[in-house]
GROMACS .gro file of C-alpha atoms in nm:
model
  448
    1UNK     CA    1  10.645   6.885  10.926
    2UNK     CA    2  10.236   7.009  10.766
    3UNK     CA    3  10.104   6.855  11.066
    4UNK     CA    4  10.389   7.046  11.312
    5UNK     CA    5  10.355   7.357  11.076
    6UNK     CA    6   9.932   7.354  11.056
    7UNK     CA    7   9.940   7.277  11.524
    8UNK     CA    8  10.145   7.536  11.570
    9UNK     CA    9   9.916   7.807  11.308
   10UNK     CA   10   9.630   7.663  11.540
   11UNK     CA   11   9.803   7.753  11.832
   12UNK     CA   12   9.928   8.085  11.743
   13UNK     CA   13   9.524   8.127  11.618
   14UNK     CA   14   9.405   8.017  11.946
   15UNK     CA   15   9.617   8.276  12.113
   16UNK     CA   16   9.534   8.590  11.903
   17UNK     CA   17   9.166   8.549  12.019
   18UNK     CA   18   9.222   8.428  12.359
   19UNK     CA   19   9.449   8.765  12.390
   20UNK     CA   20   9.148   8.959  12.285
   21UNK     CA   21   8.881   8.788  12.488
   22UNK     CA   22   9.087   8.802  12.797
   23UNK     CA   23   9.115   9.202  12.744
   24UNK     CA   24   8.752   9.249  12.634
   25UNK     CA   25   8.674   9.125  12.950
   26UNK     CA   26   8.922   9.328  13.169
   27UNK     CA   27   8.881   9.596  12.999
   28UNK     CA   28   8.516   9.599  13.034
   29UNK     CA   29   8.546   9.551  13.411
   30UNK     CA   30   8.754   9.817  13.459
   31UNK     CA   31   8.563  10.096  13.252
   32UNK     CA   32   8.303   9.908  13.484
   33UNK     CA   33   8.431  10.006  13.789
   34UNK     CA   34   8.612  10.309  13.760
   35UNK     CA   35   8.478  10.471  13.453
   36UNK     CA   36   8.734  10.662  13.265
   37UNK     CA   37   8.716  10.800  12.964
   38UNK     CA   38   8.584  10.542  12.666
   39UNK     CA   39   8.889  10.656  12.439
   40UNK     CA   40   9.159  10.509  12.715
   41UNK     CA   41   9.001  10.215  12.712
   42UNK     CA   42   8.953  10.162  12.327
   43UNK     CA   43   9.285  10.255  12.242
   44UNK     CA   44   9.428  10.040  12.560
   45UNK     CA   45   9.259   9.751  12.382
   46UNK     CA   46   9.401   9.913  12.046
   47UNK     CA   47   9.735   9.903  12.166
   48UNK     CA   48   9.770   9.543  12.334
   49UNK     CA   49   9.595   9.376  11.995
   50UNK     CA   50   9.846   9.600  11.812
   51UNK     CA   51  10.130   9.486  11.976
   52UNK     CA   52   9.989   9.124  11.946
   53UNK     CA   53   9.964   9.133  11.583
   54UNK     CA   54  10.364   9.258  11.536
   55UNK     CA   55  10.473   8.893  11.583
   56UNK     CA   56  10.257   8.764  11.289
   57UNK     CA   57  10.596   8.720  11.080
   58UNK     CA   58  10.710   8.504  11.325
   59UNK     CA   59  10.415   8.330  11.422
   60UNK     CA   60  10.233   8.240  11.124
   61UNK     CA   61  10.456   8.098  10.811
   62UNK     CA   62  10.141   8.138  10.552
   63UNK     CA   63   9.917   8.398  10.517
   64UNK     CA   64   9.572   8.193  10.544
   65UNK     CA   65   9.594   8.184  10.907
   66UNK     CA   66   9.582   8.564  10.949
   67UNK     CA   67   9.344   8.586  10.675
   68UNK     CA   68   9.088   8.383  10.937
   69UNK     CA   69   9.131   8.546  11.190
   70UNK     CA   70   9.094   8.903  11.073
   71UNK     CA   71   8.793   8.799  10.928
   72UNK     CA   72   8.672   8.635  11.266
   73UNK     CA   73   8.807   8.916  11.438
   74UNK     CA   74   8.596   9.125  11.233
   75UNK     CA   75   8.284   8.928  11.297
   76UNK     CA   76   8.340   8.894  11.650
   77UNK     CA   77   8.361   9.270  11.725
   78UNK     CA   78   8.076   9.335  11.517
   79UNK     CA   79   7.855   9.152  11.703
   80UNK     CA   80   7.944   9.279  12.023
   81UNK     CA   81   7.629   9.508  12.012
   82UNK     CA   82   7.378   9.199  11.957
   83UNK     CA   83   7.540   9.056  12.271
   84UNK     CA   84   7.528   9.303  12.497
   85UNK     CA   85   7.290   9.121  12.694
   86UNK     CA   86   7.523   8.833  12.740
   87UNK     CA   87   7.855   9.016  12.770
   88UNK     CA   88   7.939   9.339  12.837
   89UNK     CA   89   8.215   9.386  12.636
   90UNK     CA   90   8.031   9.656  12.343
   91UNK     CA   91   8.137   9.881  12.646
   92UNK     CA   92   8.463   9.865  12.544
   93UNK     CA   93   8.429   9.983  12.175
   94UNK     CA   94   8.198  10.262  12.256
   95UNK     CA   95   8.274  10.594  12.039
   96UNK     CA   96   8.094  10.854  12.261
   97UNK     CA   97   7.750  10.808  12.027
   98UNK     CA   98   7.949  10.826  11.714
   99UNK     CA   99   7.881  10.556  11.460
  100UNK     CA  100   8.233  10.344  11.400
  101UNK     CA  101   8.367  10.073  11.173
  102UNK     CA  102   8.697  10.087  11.318
  103UNK     CA  103   8.641   9.779  11.502
  104UNK     CA  104   8.628   9.609  11.226
  105UNK     CA  105   8.845   9.865  11.017
  106UNK     CA  106   9.092   9.737  11.228
  107UNK     CA  107   9.165   9.357  11.224
  108UNK     CA  108   9.083   9.350  10.815
  109UNK     CA  109   9.338   9.601  10.771
  110UNK     CA  110   9.612   9.385  10.955
  111UNK     CA  111   9.525   9.088  10.734
  112UNK     CA  112   9.511   9.267  10.421
  113UNK     CA  113   9.831   9.403  10.514
  114UNK     CA  114  10.007   9.073  10.593
  115UNK     CA  115   9.881   8.919  10.229
  116UNK     CA  116  10.064   9.227  10.075
  117UNK     CA  117  10.317   9.184  10.239
  118UNK     CA  118  10.389   8.850  10.191
  119UNK     CA  119  10.504   8.839  10.541
  120UNK     CA  120  10.816   9.043  10.484
  121UNK     CA  121  10.851   9.178  10.814
  122UNK     CA  122  10.988   9.530  10.706
  123UNK     CA  123  10.683   9.576  10.504
  124UNK     CA  124  10.432   9.463  10.744
  125UNK     CA  125  10.505   9.557  11.110
  126UNK     CA  126  10.617   9.962  11.025
  127UNK     CA  127  10.244   9.975  10.909
  128UNK     CA  128  10.135   9.791  11.195
  129UNK     CA  129  10.376   9.964  11.451
  130UNK     CA  130  10.227  10.325  11.305
  131UNK     CA  131   9.856  10.192  11.339
  132UNK     CA  132   9.889  10.041  11.686
  133UNK     CA  133  10.094  10.388  11.851
  134UNK     CA  134  10.081  10.665  11.624
  135UNK     CA  135   9.699  10.642  11.638
  136UNK     CA  136   9.605  10.558  12.006
  137UNK     CA  137   9.917  10.859  12.091
  138UNK     CA  138   9.733  11.075  11.853
  139UNK     CA  139   9.350  11.005  12.025
  140UNK     CA  140   9.477  11.040  12.371
  141UNK     CA  141   9.662  11.346  12.337
  142UNK     CA  142   9.377  11.531  12.175
  143UNK     CA  143   9.169  11.401  12.474
  144UNK     CA  144   9.382  11.553  12.714
  145UNK     CA  145   9.541  11.806  12.577
  146UNK     CA  146   9.392  11.921  12.217
  147UNK     CA  147   9.258  12.303  12.236
  148UNK     CA  148   9.302  12.407  11.856
  149UNK     CA  149   9.065  12.200  11.647
  150UNK     CA  150   8.993  12.134  11.265
  151UNK     CA  151   8.641  12.011  11.129
  152UNK     CA  152   8.611  11.686  10.952
  153UNK     CA  153   8.336  11.463  10.851
  154UNK     CA  154   8.177  11.368  11.166
  155UNK     CA  155   8.309  11.606  11.436
  156UNK     CA  156   8.662  11.752  11.507
  157UNK     CA  157   8.992  11.656  11.558
  158UNK     CA  158   9.339  11.832  11.706
  159UNK     CA  159   9.555  11.978  11.583
  160UNK     CA  160   9.765  11.839  11.902
  161UNK     CA  161   9.660  11.531  11.824
  162UNK     CA  162   9.795  11.477  11.500
  163UNK     CA  163  10.127  11.657  11.590
  164UNK     CA  164  10.149  11.373  11.768
  165UNK     CA  165  10.080  11.139  11.550
  166UNK     CA  166  10.335  11.279  11.361
  167UNK     CA  167  10.604  11.251  11.604
  168UNK     CA  168  10.520  10.874  11.687
  169UNK     CA  169  10.471  10.788  11.306
  170UNK     CA  170  10.816  10.947  11.209
  171UNK     CA  171  11.015  10.775  11.522
  172UNK     CA  172  10.765  10.424  11.463
  173UNK     CA  173  10.925  10.467  11.124
  174UNK     CA  174  11.344  10.574  11.165
  175UNK     CA  175  11.401  10.389  11.431
  176UNK     CA  176  11.333  10.042  11.343
  177UNK     CA  177  11.462  10.098  10.976
  178UNK     CA  178  11.804  10.240  11.166
  179UNK     CA  179  11.851   9.939  11.383
  180UNK     CA  180  11.663   9.621  11.257
  181UNK     CA  181  11.709   9.702  10.837
  182UNK     CA  182  11.971   9.763  10.613
  183UNK     CA  183  11.906  10.132  10.548
  184UNK     CA  184  12.107  10.452  10.467
  185UNK     CA  185  12.087  10.683  10.807
  186UNK     CA  186  11.970  10.965  10.516
  187UNK     CA  187  11.758  10.747  10.352
  188UNK     CA  188  11.615  10.620  10.676
  189UNK     CA  189  11.522  11.017  10.853
  190UNK     CA  190  11.398  11.086  10.444
  191UNK     CA  191  11.182  10.765  10.490
  192UNK     CA  192  11.076  10.869  10.843
  193UNK     CA  193  10.941  11.232  10.791
  194UNK     CA  194  10.751  11.135  10.444
  195UNK     CA  195  10.566  10.819  10.663
  196UNK     CA  196  10.447  11.095  10.989
  197UNK     CA  197  10.362  11.376  10.723
  198UNK     CA  198  10.147  11.118  10.498
  199UNK     CA  199  10.018  10.899  10.802
  200UNK     CA  200   9.963  11.233  10.946
  201UNK     CA  201   9.729  11.300  10.677
  202UNK     CA  202   9.551  10.999  10.627
  203UNK     CA  203   9.452  11.021  11.007
  204UNK     CA  204   9.373  11.351  10.959
  205UNK     CA  205   9.081  11.304  10.663
  206UNK     CA  206   8.999  10.982  10.794
  207UNK     CA  207   8.613  10.967  10.947
  208UNK     CA  208   8.377  10.681  11.120
  209UNK     CA  209   8.656  10.446  11.199
  210UNK     CA  210   8.802  10.414  10.916
  211UNK     CA  211   9.156  10.567  10.975
  212UNK     CA  212   9.215  10.186  11.110
  213UNK     CA  213   9.213  10.069  10.722
  214UNK     CA  214   9.394  10.421  10.560
  215UNK     CA  215   9.647  10.446  10.785
  216UNK     CA  216   9.801  10.099  10.792
  217UNK     CA  217   9.724  10.012  10.416
  218UNK     CA  218   9.870  10.411  10.345
  219UNK     CA  219  10.169  10.354  10.537
  220UNK     CA  220  10.205   9.961  10.312
  221UNK     CA  221  10.182  10.116   9.977
  222UNK     CA  222  10.452  10.424  10.094
  223UNK     CA  223  10.707  10.199  10.189
  224UNK     CA  224  10.639   9.978   9.873
  225UNK     CA  225  10.679  10.285   9.686
  226UNK     CA  226  10.948  10.442   9.863
  227UNK     CA  227  11.173  10.212   9.985
  228UNK     CA  228  11.487  10.159   9.783
  229UNK     CA  229  11.456  10.564   9.620
  230UNK     CA  230  11.818  10.729   9.645
  231UNK     CA  231  11.868  10.969   9.915
  232UNK     CA  232  11.813  11.244   9.639
  233UNK     CA  233  11.529  11.135   9.539
  234UNK     CA  234  11.361  11.139   9.841
  235UNK     CA  235  11.467  11.453   9.959
  236UNK     CA  236  11.299  11.597   9.695
  237UNK     CA  237  11.007  11.405   9.791
  238UNK     CA  238  10.996  11.512  10.117
  239UNK     CA  239  11.039  11.879   9.991
  240UNK     CA  240  10.781  11.860   9.767
  241UNK     CA  241  10.560  11.755  10.044
  242UNK     CA  242  10.665  11.998  10.302
  243UNK     CA  243  10.568  12.258  10.046
  244UNK     CA  244  10.235  12.128   9.930
  245UNK     CA  245  10.128  12.085  10.294
  246UNK     CA  246  10.238  12.443  10.337
  247UNK     CA  247  10.094  12.575  10.063
  248UNK     CA  248   9.721  12.392  10.087
  249UNK     CA  249   9.690  12.485  10.483
  250UNK     CA  250   9.815  12.857  10.416
  251UNK     CA  251   9.560  12.869  10.140
  252UNK     CA  252   9.261  12.744  10.344
  253UNK     CA  253   9.097  13.053  10.395
  254UNK     CA  254   9.069  13.061   9.986
  255UNK     CA  255   8.904  12.816   9.942
  256UNK     CA  256   8.538  12.694  10.116
  257UNK     CA  257   8.737  12.365  10.275
  258UNK     CA  258   8.714  12.211  10.584
  259UNK     CA  259   9.003  12.121  10.799
  260UNK     CA  260   9.036  11.746  10.665
  261UNK     CA  261   8.961  11.855  10.328
  262UNK     CA  262   9.252  12.035  10.350
  263UNK     CA  263   9.481  11.779  10.415
  264UNK     CA  264   9.298  11.557  10.145
  265UNK     CA  265   9.394  11.810   9.891
  266UNK     CA  266   9.774  11.809  10.016
  267UNK     CA  267   9.718  11.434  10.011
  268UNK     CA  268   9.637  11.395   9.643
  269UNK     CA  269   9.869  11.679   9.490
  270UNK     CA  270  10.169  11.439   9.660
  271UNK     CA  271  10.012  11.160   9.501
  272UNK     CA  272  10.002  11.286   9.170
  273UNK     CA  273  10.345  11.389   9.222
  274UNK     CA  274  10.476  11.112   9.343
  275UNK     CA  275  10.261  10.892   9.079
  276UNK     CA  276  10.273  11.123   8.776
  277UNK     CA  277  10.562  11.390   8.809
  278UNK     CA  278  10.481  11.770   8.846
  279UNK     CA  279  10.268  11.856   8.514
  280UNK     CA  280  10.052  11.607   8.679
  281UNK     CA  281  10.037  11.812   9.026
  282UNK     CA  282   9.998  12.134   8.852
  283UNK     CA  283   9.622  12.061   8.727
  284UNK     CA  284   9.461  11.925   9.122
  285UNK     CA  285   9.688  12.218   9.260
  286UNK     CA  286   9.534  12.479   8.996
  287UNK     CA  287   9.179  12.356   9.063
  288UNK     CA  288   9.201  12.373   9.427
  289UNK     CA  289   9.379  12.747   9.446
  290UNK     CA  290   9.166  12.857   9.173
  291UNK     CA  291   8.789  12.726   9.146
  292UNK     CA  292   8.665  12.985   9.421
  293UNK     CA  293   8.673  13.255   9.214
  294UNK     CA  294   8.486  13.067   8.922
  295UNK     CA  295   8.202  13.024   9.177
  296UNK     CA  296   7.968  13.382   9.246
  297UNK     CA  297   8.066  13.603   9.468
  298UNK     CA  298   7.782  13.537   9.722
  299UNK     CA  299   7.927  13.171   9.757
  300UNK     CA  300   8.301  13.253   9.832
  301UNK     CA  301   8.201  13.312  10.230
  302UNK     CA  302   8.151  12.973  10.248
  303UNK     CA  303   8.419  12.848  10.466
  304UNK     CA  304   8.424  12.544  10.515
  305UNK     CA  305   8.078  12.481  10.391
  306UNK     CA  306   8.319  12.117  10.183
  307UNK     CA  307   8.451  11.841  10.316
  308UNK     CA  308   8.655  11.513  10.225
  309UNK     CA  309   8.360  11.417  10.007
  310UNK     CA  310   8.377  11.720   9.768
  311UNK     CA  311   8.804  11.643   9.749
  312UNK     CA  312   8.746  11.254   9.708
  313UNK     CA  313   8.466  11.320   9.448
  314UNK     CA  314   8.725  11.550   9.217
  315UNK     CA  315   8.996  11.383   9.297
  316UNK     CA  316   8.860  10.999   9.223
  317UNK     CA  317   8.837  11.035   8.819
  318UNK     CA  318   9.201  11.148   8.853
  319UNK     CA  319   9.344  10.865   9.056
  320UNK     CA  320   9.216  10.660   8.775
  321UNK     CA  321   9.349  10.824   8.499
  322UNK     CA  322   9.704  10.845   8.702
  323UNK     CA  323   9.691  10.470   8.760
  324UNK     CA  324   9.594  10.399   8.420
  325UNK     CA  325   9.880  10.625   8.273
  326UNK     CA  326  10.107  10.489   8.521
  327UNK     CA  327  10.058  10.097   8.453
  328UNK     CA  328  10.057  10.175   8.081
  329UNK     CA  329  10.351  10.413   8.060
  330UNK     CA  330  10.153  10.619   7.876
  331UNK     CA  331  10.200  11.023   7.956
  332UNK     CA  332   9.967  11.148   7.683
  333UNK     CA  333   9.673  11.014   7.897
  334UNK     CA  334   9.736  11.370   8.118
  335UNK     CA  335   9.467  11.550   7.844
  336UNK     CA  336   9.175  11.342   7.917
  337UNK     CA  337   9.310  11.395   8.341
  338UNK     CA  338   9.304  11.749   8.296
  339UNK     CA  339   9.017  11.733   8.129
  340UNK     CA  340   8.855  11.588   8.448
  341UNK     CA  341   8.943  11.850   8.655
  342UNK     CA  342   8.828  12.108   8.415
  343UNK     CA  343   8.460  11.931   8.400
  344UNK     CA  344   8.478  11.964   8.766
  345UNK     CA  345   8.613  12.279   8.772
  346UNK     CA  346   8.363  12.370   8.559
  347UNK     CA  347   8.031  12.198   8.735
  348UNK     CA  348   8.192  12.406   9.083
  349UNK     CA  349   8.079  12.693   8.866
  350UNK     CA  350   7.763  12.609   8.764
  351UNK     CA  351   7.649  12.395   9.046
  352UNK     CA  352   7.413  12.690   9.195
  353UNK     CA  353   7.204  12.766   8.878
  354UNK     CA  354   6.856  12.506   8.891
  355UNK     CA  355   6.721  12.369   8.617
  356UNK     CA  356   6.454  12.500   8.482
  357UNK     CA  357   6.403  12.603   8.133
  358UNK     CA  358   6.719  12.642   7.952
  359UNK     CA  359   6.676  13.059   7.781
  360UNK     CA  360   6.976  13.244   7.742
  361UNK     CA  361   7.088  13.409   8.059
  362UNK     CA  362   7.108  13.035   8.219
  363UNK     CA  363   7.289  12.910   7.853
  364UNK     CA  364   7.534  13.186   7.875
  365UNK     CA  365   7.608  13.094   8.279
  366UNK     CA  366   7.698  12.753   8.172
  367UNK     CA  367   7.886  12.849   7.832
  368UNK     CA  368   8.075  13.113   8.113
  369UNK     CA  369   8.169  12.767   8.315
  370UNK     CA  370   8.271  12.617   8.027
  371UNK     CA  371   8.497  12.879   7.916
  372UNK     CA  372   8.655  12.976   8.248
  373UNK     CA  373   8.727  12.610   8.346
  374UNK     CA  374   8.879  12.567   8.001
  375UNK     CA  375   9.139  12.869   8.032
  376UNK     CA  376   9.242  12.770   8.385
  377UNK     CA  377   9.321  12.452   8.311
  378UNK     CA  378   9.403  12.431   7.934
  379UNK     CA  379   9.613  12.737   7.897
  380UNK     CA  380   9.843  12.621   8.146
  381UNK     CA  381   9.858  12.232   8.059
  382UNK     CA  382   9.948  12.358   7.678
  383UNK     CA  383  10.202  12.579   7.798
  384UNK     CA  384  10.388  12.249   7.970
  385UNK     CA  385  10.320  12.056   7.672
  386UNK     CA  386  10.437  12.340   7.441
  387UNK     CA  387  10.222  12.517   7.173
  388UNK     CA  388  10.274  12.318   6.879
  389UNK     CA  389   9.953  12.223   6.623
  390UNK     CA  390   9.869  11.919   6.782
  391UNK     CA  391   9.867  12.049   7.158
  392UNK     CA  392   9.691  12.362   7.014
  393UNK     CA  393   9.458  12.114   6.833
  394UNK     CA  394   9.363  11.909   7.163
  395UNK     CA  395   9.333  12.209   7.353
  396UNK     CA  396   9.052  12.358   7.092
  397UNK     CA  397   8.871  12.046   7.078
  398UNK     CA  398   8.866  12.006   7.535
  399UNK     CA  399   8.562  12.263   7.545
  400UNK     CA  400   8.325  12.004   7.381
  401UNK     CA  401   8.458  11.700   7.592
  402UNK     CA  402   8.398  11.971   7.910
  403UNK     CA  403   8.089  12.090   7.803
  404UNK     CA  404   7.924  11.714   7.763
  405UNK     CA  405   7.935  11.718   8.161
  406UNK     CA  406   7.865  12.068   8.255
  407UNK     CA  407   7.546  12.044   8.110
  408UNK     CA  408   7.443  11.712   8.180
  409UNK     CA  409   7.482  11.849   8.565
  410UNK     CA  410   7.299  12.124   8.568
  411UNK     CA  411   6.975  11.915   8.312
  412UNK     CA  412   7.017  11.653   8.621
  413UNK     CA  413   7.012  11.910   8.889
  414UNK     CA  414   6.639  11.834   9.173
  415UNK     CA  415   6.518  12.137   9.303
  416UNK     CA  416   6.479  12.030   9.647
  417UNK     CA  417   6.863  11.973   9.654
  418UNK     CA  418   7.105  12.122   9.838
  419UNK     CA  419   7.372  12.198   9.524
  420UNK     CA  420   7.664  12.273   9.741
  421UNK     CA  421   7.696  12.042  10.008
  422UNK     CA  422   7.467  11.734   9.910
  423UNK     CA  423   7.615  11.345   9.901
  424UNK     CA  424   7.450  11.312   9.588
  425UNK     CA  425   7.558  11.580   9.412
  426UNK     CA  426   7.952  11.441   9.477
  427UNK     CA  427   7.927  11.151   9.360
  428UNK     CA  428   7.658  11.277   9.019
  429UNK     CA  429   7.961  11.547   8.954
  430UNK     CA  430   8.229  11.224   8.988
  431UNK     CA  431   8.056  11.024   8.741
  432UNK     CA  432   7.993  11.280   8.438
  433UNK     CA  433   8.348  11.394   8.527
  434UNK     CA  434   8.436  11.039   8.456
  435UNK     CA  435   8.210  11.033   8.169
  436UNK     CA  436   8.369  11.385   7.990
  437UNK     CA  437   8.705  11.254   8.046
  438UNK     CA  438   8.664  10.907   7.852
  439UNK     CA  439   8.558  11.175   7.582
  440UNK     CA  440   8.893  11.304   7.594
  441UNK     CA  441   9.013  10.969   7.490
  442UNK     CA  442   8.893  10.991   7.126
  443UNK     CA  443   9.086  11.339   7.019
  444UNK     CA  444   9.400  11.172   7.194
  445UNK     CA  445   9.370  10.858   6.966
  446UNK     CA  446   9.331  11.055   6.636
  447UNK     CA  447   9.537  11.345   6.650
  448UNK     CA  448   9.841  11.266   6.581
   0.00000   0.00000   0.00000
């Protein structure tokens, strides 16, 4: 039996590699002869290989063959540029001059989802189906019919393409749940809507081919966390997701974020709600809605100036506290969580101030930034927690925790740095906000 199983595994692995090689050859010949749009060729390979990978739960009884295939395929596809003089296959993966890691992310994501799902057809096939069909349809519809665009890190995506992604992701989740798994009709409908919306958000925020990683992994965790929830709770989550999406999109003109960053804000807000609840969702939403008012008025016109990097920076600390609080069942960690967002808000307020001699006017700007962010975040938190001696004492201590990262950010500003948009700024801001929020553990531990 062991020999038979190993033999079948090697046959299956050989079939997958042979199919990939054949498709690369056929599509390179097709492109050379007919010169179609590059996206058509790329997505043809995407769909064929995605369809092949859907068979994995029935071909492979263990995870190691899929892991080997994922690594081997990623290595092979990433090496095609070096082999372009021998084989013309690299032309199949061209992305109009943009740097893309999609050819590496696709096989690695399939392997990771297979390992995480432990071969469960439901948890594996729906994420891969969404990646295979919805992502391809989105790209093709965007190329052919896209006329309404929104900005991303490495270019633009179309609203038409995103809508196509939503429809296919919804159907790719709803229909399999109805036909092949024991899921109620209402539950399948809600899960399809949640998957469609969240999948569209994952696709909208991705850049340089990372959608091939974000979409299947995001879809897997959405399924894993939402399957088994009662219909009433699923309806509540769909309603909240729609409200969040509507609010962030309608509020976009009052922010400095570009299109994909707006989608990222909606995605993180829903994540904070799903993991922590309404109180945890309130903090990032307050920052999203009010941070521009903290900036000097001359920066209010910076429409679309900040990308998904800024959202990742602000959300990164919150993700850590959310996951820690959820794992430890420690709701009091909302205090350092709020400090993190207050620190980000304070840094946003003073980011335009260059680090020179700390005179009275600059010190006043720093203190004003700390005070504004404290009022913005800790008045709502105190109202949510209740006006008790404990909550008021912890709120009174918060400005010190907010002030440390704010002053540190000011002191580390460089004269030649673009303080509002540079990647170094967002990385430094995230690290300092983490440090400030860690200081919040002290009052959590000491104040009864």
